Short mmCIF file of C-alpha atoms in Angstrom, two decimals:
data_model
loop_
_atom_site.label_atom_id
_atom_site.label_comp_id
_atom_site.label_asym_id
_atom_site.label_seq_id
_atom_site.Cartn_x
_atom_site.Cartn_y
_atom_site.Cartn_z
CA MET A 28 -80.05 -33.39 -35.79
CA ASN A 29 -83.38 -34.82 -36.71
CA SER A 30 -82.07 -37.82 -38.61
CA TYR A 31 -79.69 -38.42 -35.73
CA LYS A 32 -82.70 -38.72 -33.42
CA PHE A 33 -84.42 -41.15 -35.77
CA ARG A 34 -81.32 -43.30 -35.93
CA GLN A 35 -80.98 -43.19 -32.17
CA VAL A 36 -84.58 -44.41 -31.77
CA LEU A 37 -83.96 -47.20 -34.27
CA LYS A 38 -80.78 -48.31 -32.51
CA GLU A 39 -82.46 -48.32 -29.12
CA ASN A 40 -85.50 -50.32 -30.18
CA ILE A 41 -83.75 -52.84 -32.36
CA GLY A 42 -80.71 -53.36 -30.19
CA ILE A 43 -79.56 -51.84 -26.93
CA ASN A 44 -83.03 -51.30 -25.52
CA ASN A 45 -84.93 -54.04 -27.34
CA PRO A 46 -88.41 -54.53 -25.87
CA VAL A 47 -88.15 -58.32 -25.75
CA PHE A 48 -84.63 -59.29 -24.79
CA VAL A 49 -83.62 -56.17 -22.82
CA GLN A 50 -86.86 -54.92 -21.30
CA ILE A 51 -88.46 -58.40 -21.23
CA LEU A 52 -91.81 -57.00 -22.34
CA GLY A 53 -94.44 -58.74 -24.48
CA ILE A 54 -93.41 -62.15 -23.23
CA CYS A 55 -96.97 -63.51 -23.13
CA SER A 56 -97.30 -63.39 -26.89
CA THR A 57 -93.67 -64.38 -27.36
CA LEU A 58 -94.51 -67.67 -25.70
CA ALA A 59 -97.91 -68.14 -27.22
CA VAL A 60 -97.68 -67.44 -30.93
CA THR A 61 -94.16 -68.49 -31.87
CA ASN A 62 -94.80 -72.18 -32.49
CA VAL A 63 -95.69 -71.72 -36.15
CA LEU A 64 -93.97 -69.12 -38.33
CA ARG A 65 -97.08 -68.16 -40.31
CA ASN A 66 -99.05 -67.15 -37.20
CA THR A 67 -96.06 -65.25 -35.88
CA VAL A 68 -95.79 -63.16 -39.04
CA VAL A 69 -99.45 -62.16 -38.83
CA MET A 70 -99.17 -61.41 -35.12
CA CYS A 71 -96.05 -59.28 -35.67
CA ALA A 72 -97.64 -57.36 -38.53
CA GLY A 73 -100.61 -56.63 -36.28
CA LEU A 74 -98.35 -55.47 -33.47
CA VAL A 75 -96.23 -53.19 -35.67
CA PHE A 76 -99.43 -51.63 -37.01
CA VAL A 77 -100.82 -51.05 -33.52
CA THR A 78 -97.61 -49.75 -31.89
CA GLY A 79 -96.92 -47.42 -34.81
CA LEU A 80 -100.37 -45.89 -35.11
CA SER A 81 -101.15 -45.74 -31.40
CA ASN A 82 -97.87 -43.91 -30.81
CA LEU A 83 -98.67 -41.53 -33.65
CA THR A 84 -102.17 -40.85 -32.34
CA VAL A 85 -101.16 -40.43 -28.71
CA SER A 86 -98.37 -38.10 -29.76
CA ALA A 87 -100.68 -36.02 -31.99
CA LEU A 88 -103.12 -35.60 -29.10
CA ARG A 89 -100.48 -35.22 -26.38
CA LYS A 90 -100.95 -31.46 -25.92
CA TYR A 91 -104.71 -31.87 -25.39
CA ILE A 92 -104.98 -35.04 -23.33
CA PRO A 93 -105.69 -34.05 -19.71
CA GLY A 94 -103.08 -35.66 -17.46
CA ARG A 95 -105.61 -37.32 -15.21
CA VAL A 96 -107.29 -39.34 -17.95
CA ARG A 97 -104.29 -39.98 -20.17
CA MET A 98 -104.24 -43.72 -19.45
CA MET A 99 -107.92 -44.00 -20.38
CA VAL A 100 -107.30 -42.21 -23.64
CA GLU A 101 -104.25 -44.36 -24.43
CA THR A 102 -106.20 -47.55 -23.75
CA LEU A 103 -109.06 -46.33 -25.90
CA ILE A 104 -106.72 -45.54 -28.79
CA ILE A 105 -104.83 -48.82 -28.52
CA ALA A 106 -108.03 -50.86 -28.18
CA SER A 107 -109.48 -49.24 -31.28
CA TYR A 108 -106.49 -50.18 -33.40
CA VAL A 109 -106.47 -53.71 -32.01
CA ILE A 110 -110.15 -54.11 -32.91
CA ILE A 111 -109.36 -52.91 -36.43
CA VAL A 112 -106.64 -55.57 -36.74
CA ASP A 113 -108.99 -58.24 -35.37
CA VAL A 114 -111.83 -57.33 -37.72
CA VAL A 115 -109.57 -57.19 -40.78
CA LEU A 116 -108.09 -60.61 -39.97
CA LYS A 117 -111.55 -62.10 -39.43
CA ALA A 118 -112.76 -60.73 -42.72
CA TYR A 119 -109.81 -61.45 -44.98
CA ILE A 120 -107.73 -64.27 -43.48
CA PRO A 121 -110.27 -66.17 -41.33
CA ASP A 122 -108.09 -69.30 -41.07
CA ILE A 123 -105.24 -67.54 -39.35
CA SER A 124 -107.66 -65.49 -37.30
CA ARG A 125 -109.15 -68.72 -35.96
CA GLN A 126 -105.72 -70.13 -35.16
CA LEU A 127 -104.55 -67.01 -33.34
CA GLY A 128 -107.79 -67.04 -31.38
CA PRO A 129 -107.72 -64.70 -28.40
CA TYR A 130 -104.14 -63.54 -28.95
CA VAL A 131 -105.08 -60.84 -31.43
CA GLY A 132 -107.38 -59.27 -28.88
CA LEU A 133 -104.62 -59.64 -26.32
CA ILE A 134 -102.33 -57.35 -28.33
CA ILE A 135 -103.96 -54.66 -26.23
CA THR A 136 -102.35 -56.03 -23.09
CA ASN A 137 -98.92 -56.08 -24.69
CA CYS A 138 -96.83 -53.86 -22.44
CA ILE A 139 -94.69 -52.65 -25.33
CA ILE A 140 -97.56 -50.59 -26.74
CA MET A 141 -98.63 -48.91 -23.51
CA GLY A 142 -94.98 -48.59 -22.53
CA ARG A 143 -94.05 -46.71 -25.69
CA ALA A 144 -97.15 -44.53 -25.49
CA GLU A 145 -96.38 -43.55 -21.91
CA ALA A 146 -92.63 -43.31 -22.14
CA PHE A 147 -92.18 -41.89 -25.61
CA ALA A 148 -95.27 -40.66 -27.43
CA LEU A 149 -96.46 -38.40 -24.61
CA SER A 150 -93.25 -36.37 -24.78
CA ASN A 151 -92.18 -36.50 -28.42
CA PRO A 152 -93.53 -35.14 -31.74
CA PRO A 153 -95.75 -37.36 -33.94
CA ALA A 154 -93.27 -38.29 -36.69
CA LEU A 155 -90.61 -39.39 -34.25
CA SER A 156 -93.23 -41.26 -32.19
CA LEU A 157 -94.45 -43.08 -35.26
CA VAL A 158 -90.89 -44.20 -36.00
CA ASP A 159 -90.43 -45.19 -32.38
CA GLY A 160 -93.63 -47.26 -32.45
CA LEU A 161 -92.75 -48.95 -35.72
CA THR A 162 -89.18 -49.75 -34.67
CA SER A 163 -90.34 -51.05 -31.28
CA GLY A 164 -92.68 -53.31 -33.18
CA LEU A 165 -89.85 -54.41 -35.44
CA GLY A 166 -87.54 -54.99 -32.50
CA TYR A 167 -90.22 -57.28 -31.08
CA SER A 168 -90.96 -58.90 -34.42
CA TYR A 169 -87.50 -60.00 -35.45
CA VAL A 170 -86.90 -61.67 -32.09
CA LEU A 171 -90.21 -63.52 -32.38
CA LEU A 172 -89.54 -64.52 -35.95
CA ILE A 173 -86.15 -66.00 -35.07
CA ILE A 174 -87.68 -67.91 -32.17
CA ALA A 175 -90.61 -69.08 -34.30
CA PHE A 176 -88.27 -70.17 -37.10
CA LEU A 177 -86.26 -72.35 -34.73
CA ARG A 178 -89.29 -73.70 -32.89
CA GLU A 179 -91.16 -74.68 -36.03
CA LEU A 180 -88.02 -76.22 -37.52
CA LEU A 181 -87.13 -78.27 -34.45
CA GLY A 182 -90.70 -78.98 -33.38
CA THR A 183 -92.24 -80.06 -36.68
CA GLY A 184 -89.31 -80.36 -39.10
CA SER A 185 -90.99 -77.79 -41.35
CA ILE A 186 -90.73 -74.13 -42.25
CA TRP A 187 -93.92 -72.27 -43.15
CA GLY A 188 -95.74 -75.61 -43.07
CA VAL A 189 -93.42 -77.13 -45.70
CA ARG A 190 -91.35 -80.09 -44.58
CA VAL A 191 -87.65 -79.25 -44.94
CA LEU A 192 -86.01 -81.86 -42.74
CA GLY A 193 -86.13 -85.43 -44.01
CA GLU A 194 -88.01 -88.37 -42.55
CA TRP A 195 -85.02 -89.09 -40.29
CA TRP A 196 -85.83 -86.03 -38.22
CA ILE A 197 -87.67 -86.79 -34.99
CA ASN A 198 -89.83 -83.86 -33.91
CA TRP A 199 -89.01 -82.22 -30.62
CA ASN A 200 -92.50 -81.99 -29.21
CA ILE A 201 -91.37 -79.75 -26.38
CA MET A 202 -90.54 -77.03 -28.91
CA ILE A 203 -94.16 -76.55 -29.99
CA MET A 204 -95.43 -76.33 -26.45
CA ALA A 205 -95.09 -73.17 -24.36
CA PRO A 206 -92.06 -74.43 -22.36
CA GLY A 207 -90.17 -74.69 -25.66
CA ALA A 208 -90.54 -70.95 -26.05
CA PHE A 209 -89.08 -70.38 -22.60
CA PHE A 210 -86.01 -72.40 -23.52
CA MET A 211 -85.65 -70.69 -26.88
CA LEU A 212 -86.09 -67.22 -25.45
CA ALA A 213 -83.60 -67.90 -22.67
CA LEU A 214 -81.05 -69.26 -25.14
CA PHE A 215 -81.64 -66.29 -27.41
CA ILE A 216 -81.09 -63.77 -24.61
CA TRP A 217 -78.02 -65.68 -23.50
CA VAL A 218 -76.47 -65.68 -26.97
CA VAL A 219 -77.30 -62.04 -27.67
CA LYS A 220 -76.16 -60.69 -24.32
CA GLY A 221 -73.08 -62.90 -24.23
CA ASN A 222 -71.86 -62.09 -27.72
CA PHE A 223 -73.19 -58.75 -28.89
CA MET A 224 -74.04 -56.65 -25.88
CA LYS A 225 -70.95 -56.98 -23.70
CA GLU A 226 -68.89 -54.11 -25.10
CA LYS A 227 -71.82 -51.79 -25.48
CA LYS A 228 -72.70 -52.37 -21.87
CA ALA A 229 -69.19 -51.49 -20.72
CA GLN A 230 -69.17 -48.35 -22.86
CA GLY A 231 -72.72 -47.50 -21.92
CA SER A 232 -72.09 -47.36 -18.21
CA ALA A 233 -69.05 -45.15 -18.74
CA SER A 234 -70.10 -42.56 -21.30
CA THR A 235 -73.77 -42.47 -22.31
CA PRO A 236 -76.50 -41.89 -19.76
CA ALA A 237 -78.88 -44.73 -18.99
CA PRO A 238 -81.61 -45.10 -21.62
CA GLN A 239 -84.70 -43.11 -20.66
CA ALA A 240 -86.89 -45.97 -21.76
CA ALA A 241 -90.03 -47.55 -20.55
CA SER A 242 -90.43 -49.40 -17.36
CA THR A 243 -94.09 -50.13 -17.03
CA GLY A 244 -95.17 -52.20 -14.09
CA GLY A 245 -96.70 -55.44 -15.35
CA LYS A 246 -95.01 -57.71 -17.85
CA SER A 247 -97.62 -59.30 -19.99
CA MET B 5 -108.92 -15.47 -5.67
CA SER B 6 -110.31 -18.69 -4.27
CA ASP B 7 -113.40 -18.27 -6.49
CA GLY B 8 -111.21 -17.90 -9.54
CA ARG B 9 -109.31 -21.05 -8.72
CA LYS B 10 -112.56 -22.97 -8.20
CA ALA B 11 -113.90 -21.80 -11.55
CA ASN B 12 -110.65 -22.80 -13.15
CA LYS B 13 -110.82 -26.26 -11.62
CA LEU B 14 -114.41 -26.66 -12.77
CA ARG B 15 -113.48 -25.61 -16.27
CA ARG B 16 -110.67 -28.16 -16.33
CA SER B 17 -112.95 -30.94 -15.12
CA LEU B 18 -115.55 -30.08 -17.72
CA PHE B 19 -112.88 -30.06 -20.40
CA THR B 20 -111.69 -33.49 -19.25
CA ILE B 21 -115.19 -34.92 -19.51
CA PHE B 22 -115.83 -33.25 -22.84
CA PHE B 23 -112.49 -34.47 -24.17
CA MET B 24 -113.19 -38.05 -23.14
CA PHE B 25 -116.62 -37.93 -24.78
CA ALA B 26 -115.22 -36.45 -27.98
CA VAL B 27 -112.35 -38.92 -28.29
CA THR B 28 -114.61 -41.88 -27.53
CA PHE B 29 -117.19 -40.65 -30.02
CA VAL B 30 -114.63 -40.31 -32.81
CA PHE B 31 -113.06 -43.71 -32.25
CA ILE B 32 -116.36 -45.55 -31.82
CA SER B 33 -117.65 -43.97 -35.02
CA VAL B 34 -114.63 -45.15 -36.98
CA LEU B 35 -114.92 -48.66 -35.52
CA SER B 36 -118.65 -48.82 -36.25
CA LEU B 37 -117.99 -47.86 -39.84
CA ILE B 38 -115.37 -50.61 -40.21
CA HIS B 39 -117.73 -53.06 -38.52
CA VAL B 40 -120.54 -52.25 -40.93
CA LEU B 41 -118.23 -52.53 -43.93
CA THR B 42 -116.88 -55.96 -42.98
CA ARG B 43 -119.96 -57.43 -41.26
CA ASP B 44 -121.25 -59.40 -44.23
CA VAL B 45 -117.85 -60.87 -45.13
CA ILE B 46 -117.26 -61.98 -41.54
CA ARG B 47 -120.72 -63.54 -41.25
CA LEU B 48 -120.18 -65.39 -44.52
CA ASN B 49 -116.76 -66.62 -43.33
CA GLU B 50 -118.23 -67.90 -40.09
CA SER B 51 -121.13 -69.73 -41.70
CA LEU B 52 -118.78 -71.16 -44.31
CA VAL B 53 -116.72 -72.96 -41.68
CA VAL B 54 -119.66 -75.27 -40.95
CA LYS B 55 -120.86 -75.44 -44.56
CA ARG B 56 -117.45 -76.43 -45.87
CA ALA B 57 -117.21 -79.04 -43.11
CA VAL B 58 -120.53 -80.62 -44.13
CA LEU B 59 -119.48 -80.77 -47.79
CA TYR B 60 -116.05 -82.15 -46.87
CA VAL B 61 -117.34 -84.99 -44.67
CA ALA B 62 -119.85 -85.96 -47.36
CA GLY B 63 -116.86 -86.56 -49.66
CA LEU B 64 -117.79 -83.74 -52.03
CA GLU B 65 -115.18 -81.57 -53.72
CA VAL B 66 -115.21 -78.31 -51.72
CA PRO B 67 -114.66 -75.27 -53.97
CA GLN B 68 -111.96 -72.77 -52.93
CA SER B 69 -114.18 -69.74 -53.41
CA GLY B 70 -116.61 -68.99 -50.62
CA ILE B 71 -119.46 -68.09 -52.95
CA GLU B 72 -119.16 -71.35 -54.91
CA ALA B 73 -118.96 -73.39 -51.72
CA ASP B 74 -122.09 -71.65 -50.48
CA ALA B 75 -123.90 -72.37 -53.77
CA LEU B 76 -122.94 -76.06 -53.67
CA TYR B 77 -124.16 -76.23 -50.08
CA GLN B 78 -127.50 -74.68 -51.03
CA ASP B 79 -127.89 -77.24 -53.83
CA ARG B 80 -126.85 -80.40 -52.07
CA VAL B 81 -127.53 -79.99 -48.34
CA ARG B 82 -130.80 -79.79 -46.42
CA GLU B 83 -130.72 -78.68 -42.80
CA VAL B 84 -133.02 -80.47 -40.34
CA LYS B 85 -133.78 -78.25 -37.37
CA ASP B 86 -135.63 -78.66 -34.08
CA ASP B 87 -138.36 -76.32 -32.75
CA GLN B 88 -135.80 -73.78 -31.55
CA GLY B 89 -134.11 -73.62 -34.93
CA VAL B 90 -130.99 -75.51 -33.82
CA VAL B 91 -129.62 -77.73 -36.57
CA LEU B 92 -129.95 -81.40 -35.55
CA TYR B 93 -128.37 -82.90 -38.64
CA TYR B 94 -127.78 -82.31 -42.33
CA GLU B 95 -129.15 -84.36 -45.21
CA VAL B 96 -126.72 -84.57 -48.12
CA LEU B 97 -128.52 -85.09 -51.44
CA ASP B 98 -127.16 -87.03 -54.41
CA ALA B 99 -128.22 -84.23 -56.77
CA PRO B 100 -129.88 -80.82 -56.39
CA GLY B 101 -133.40 -81.62 -55.18
CA GLY B 102 -132.60 -85.35 -55.26
CA SER B 103 -132.82 -88.04 -52.62
CA ILE B 104 -130.73 -88.50 -49.50
CA GLN B 105 -127.21 -89.82 -50.15
CA SER B 106 -125.79 -89.57 -46.63
CA TYR B 107 -126.07 -87.64 -43.39
CA ALA B 108 -123.80 -85.20 -41.58
CA LEU B 109 -124.16 -84.51 -37.88
CA PRO B 110 -122.70 -81.85 -35.61
CA VAL B 111 -121.10 -83.84 -32.77
CA PRO B 112 -119.51 -82.22 -29.70
CA GLY B 113 -116.63 -83.92 -27.92
CA ALA B 114 -114.10 -83.43 -25.14
CA GLY B 115 -110.46 -82.72 -25.85
CA LEU B 116 -107.50 -82.13 -23.58
CA TRP B 117 -107.90 -78.35 -23.15
CA GLY B 118 -111.47 -77.80 -24.20
CA GLU B 119 -114.32 -78.81 -26.40
CA ILE B 120 -113.69 -80.43 -29.77
CA GLY B 121 -116.50 -79.50 -32.13
CA SER B 122 -116.85 -81.84 -35.07
CA VAL B 123 -119.05 -82.64 -38.02
CA VAL B 124 -119.31 -86.37 -38.74
CA GLY B 125 -120.65 -87.80 -41.97
CA VAL B 126 -122.39 -91.22 -42.00
CA GLU B 127 -123.95 -93.40 -44.67
CA LYS B 128 -127.68 -94.16 -44.52
CA ASP B 129 -126.91 -97.29 -42.44
CA LEU B 130 -125.70 -94.84 -39.71
CA LYS B 131 -122.67 -97.11 -39.18
CA THR B 132 -120.27 -96.37 -42.03
CA LEU B 133 -118.42 -93.07 -41.76
CA THR B 134 -118.12 -90.88 -44.84
CA GLY B 135 -115.72 -88.48 -43.14
CA ILE B 136 -115.02 -86.23 -40.17
CA GLU B 137 -114.06 -82.58 -39.83
CA PHE B 138 -113.11 -80.63 -36.72
CA ILE B 139 -114.59 -77.15 -36.68
CA LYS B 140 -113.55 -76.13 -33.20
CA GLN B 141 -110.58 -77.26 -31.14
CA ASN B 142 -108.03 -75.88 -28.69
CA GLU B 143 -105.67 -78.85 -28.65
CA THR B 144 -101.93 -78.36 -28.20
CA PRO B 145 -100.55 -77.04 -31.49
CA GLY B 146 -98.30 -79.64 -33.10
CA LEU B 147 -99.60 -82.45 -30.90
CA GLY B 148 -103.35 -82.76 -30.44
CA GLY B 149 -103.73 -79.91 -32.91
CA ARG B 150 -102.68 -82.37 -35.62
CA ILE B 151 -106.26 -83.74 -35.70
CA THR B 152 -106.88 -81.06 -38.33
CA GLU B 153 -104.22 -82.53 -40.65
CA GLY B 154 -105.40 -84.28 -43.78
CA TRP B 155 -103.92 -87.75 -43.12
CA PHE B 156 -105.74 -87.98 -39.79
CA LYS B 157 -109.16 -86.92 -41.05
CA GLU B 158 -109.00 -88.87 -44.31
CA GLN B 159 -108.38 -92.20 -42.56
CA PHE B 160 -111.96 -92.26 -41.25
CA ARG B 161 -113.66 -92.45 -44.62
CA GLY B 162 -115.34 -95.85 -45.03
CA LYS B 163 -114.63 -96.95 -41.45
CA ARG B 164 -117.44 -98.49 -39.36
CA TRP B 165 -117.86 -97.36 -35.76
CA PRO B 166 -117.27 -98.37 -32.94
CA LEU B 167 -113.57 -97.90 -33.57
CA GLU B 168 -110.43 -99.06 -31.80
CA VAL B 169 -107.15 -97.13 -31.68
CA VAL B 170 -103.84 -98.35 -33.12
CA PRO B 171 -100.46 -96.55 -32.85
CA GLU B 172 -99.61 -93.85 -35.39
CA GLY B 173 -98.21 -95.32 -38.60
CA ASP B 174 -99.65 -98.82 -38.09
CA PRO B 175 -101.97 -100.37 -40.67
CA THR B 176 -105.67 -100.19 -39.77
CA GLY B 177 -108.65 -102.47 -40.27
CA ASP B 178 -112.11 -101.11 -41.06
CA GLN B 179 -112.90 -100.71 -37.34
CA GLU B 180 -109.59 -99.09 -36.34
CA PHE B 181 -107.93 -95.70 -36.66
CA GLN B 182 -104.40 -94.40 -36.09
CA ALA B 183 -103.71 -92.43 -32.91
CA ILE B 184 -101.63 -89.27 -32.78
CA THR B 185 -98.34 -89.89 -31.00
CA GLY B 186 -98.01 -87.69 -27.92
CA ALA B 187 -101.69 -86.79 -27.88
CA THR B 188 -103.41 -89.65 -26.10
CA ASN B 189 -106.13 -87.50 -24.55
CA THR B 190 -107.01 -85.88 -27.84
CA THR B 191 -107.10 -89.27 -29.57
CA ASN B 192 -109.43 -90.54 -26.87
CA GLY B 193 -111.58 -87.45 -27.35
CA VAL B 194 -111.96 -88.31 -31.04
CA LYS B 195 -112.68 -91.92 -30.14
CA GLY B 196 -115.37 -90.68 -27.74
CA ILE B 197 -116.92 -88.56 -30.46
CA LEU B 198 -117.23 -91.55 -32.78
CA ASN B 199 -118.11 -94.29 -30.31
CA ASP B 200 -120.34 -92.50 -27.79
CA ARG B 201 -121.43 -89.04 -28.89
CA LEU B 202 -122.23 -90.04 -32.46
CA ALA B 203 -124.75 -92.63 -31.29
CA THR B 204 -126.53 -89.96 -29.24
CA ALA B 205 -126.57 -87.58 -32.18
CA GLU B 206 -127.98 -90.25 -34.46
CA GLU B 207 -131.03 -90.58 -32.20
CA ALA B 208 -132.28 -87.41 -33.88
CA ILE B 209 -132.22 -89.08 -37.30
CA LYS B 210 -133.98 -92.18 -36.02
CA ALA B 211 -136.60 -90.06 -34.26
CA THR B 212 -137.62 -88.20 -37.39
CA GLU B 213 -137.81 -91.27 -39.60
#
């Protein structure tokens, strides 16, 4: 029963209810940090850390948090973890911290985190919430990594800063600018929905009930 | 009945306030602890950005380790400050405690999206560049952001300002530098740093001599 639940959470967050390409959440950072693979990896690691631990903490406190101030408490918890990530980056990998600039601090405005806290952690036990947070983070991360891989490859002819395409390759400048991310994300959603999600959608509407997942207002 | 409900409501409100205080206190304490533990490393990292830049533009070998870079800086660089303690320029010495070999100046400039902060090194004639490093920039990654790449910065060593721009990949004379394709505004910002802002910054050196 329990492992079934864990698997269900994993399946939802990685696939059928993916935060990026199904719920279209966290788009701000999807556009901003996916031009170079190295920055994306650091950003994703930070996000997985924050979604996982904030979900765990909110869930552990869920029986005590007064309903009226729950958003304040969630924000406080999320902000604290984001500051930890920011401080650790500044102290130990200052180069990347400088390149990511304000985007680390902006993890706090990523709707995925608040969305999971509100929609999942407040009504589920800590262990399951931790898994939900981590898998949401992973669902976000792998999409960003694929986009970043393609953008860096097409935009600079390199992967991880190492040139892989020969001199003949002419860089697609558009790919490193924010519009390039729009194109990539749109293509990604198109390919995924067109090829992998068709059948599931047909089945889903017939047998399983609609996913109880997050729909938070703003999409940042 | 109504009294009981009121008391209940009051108790709940008090609990809410107490809860918020307690949670905030716990989290702030943890964050303060982490802040205190990492404060020195972060401060060192931040000061090293400028120190490494000064050593780099002077053409010195910059050590990988932060502590060694800091030691080299202490040995070879003298900061010249104004009354308010703002650094006007740096004197690079030919040996620890030796005489002045070249200067390095913090020079601000304008980029496409925001300020470009740079450190420019010049010989004692104040005309020949020993190097340039960009310590702050928000240029478009992959376009203007390429000013931080080695080939772009290295080309300035030994050039004499004022400089003219030639297209990327073209050969340059000693008063020319290669532009970055697709980043005209950023290139012009760098040109402005070297041709206009540098002259202003050098006034400080002339004034103290």
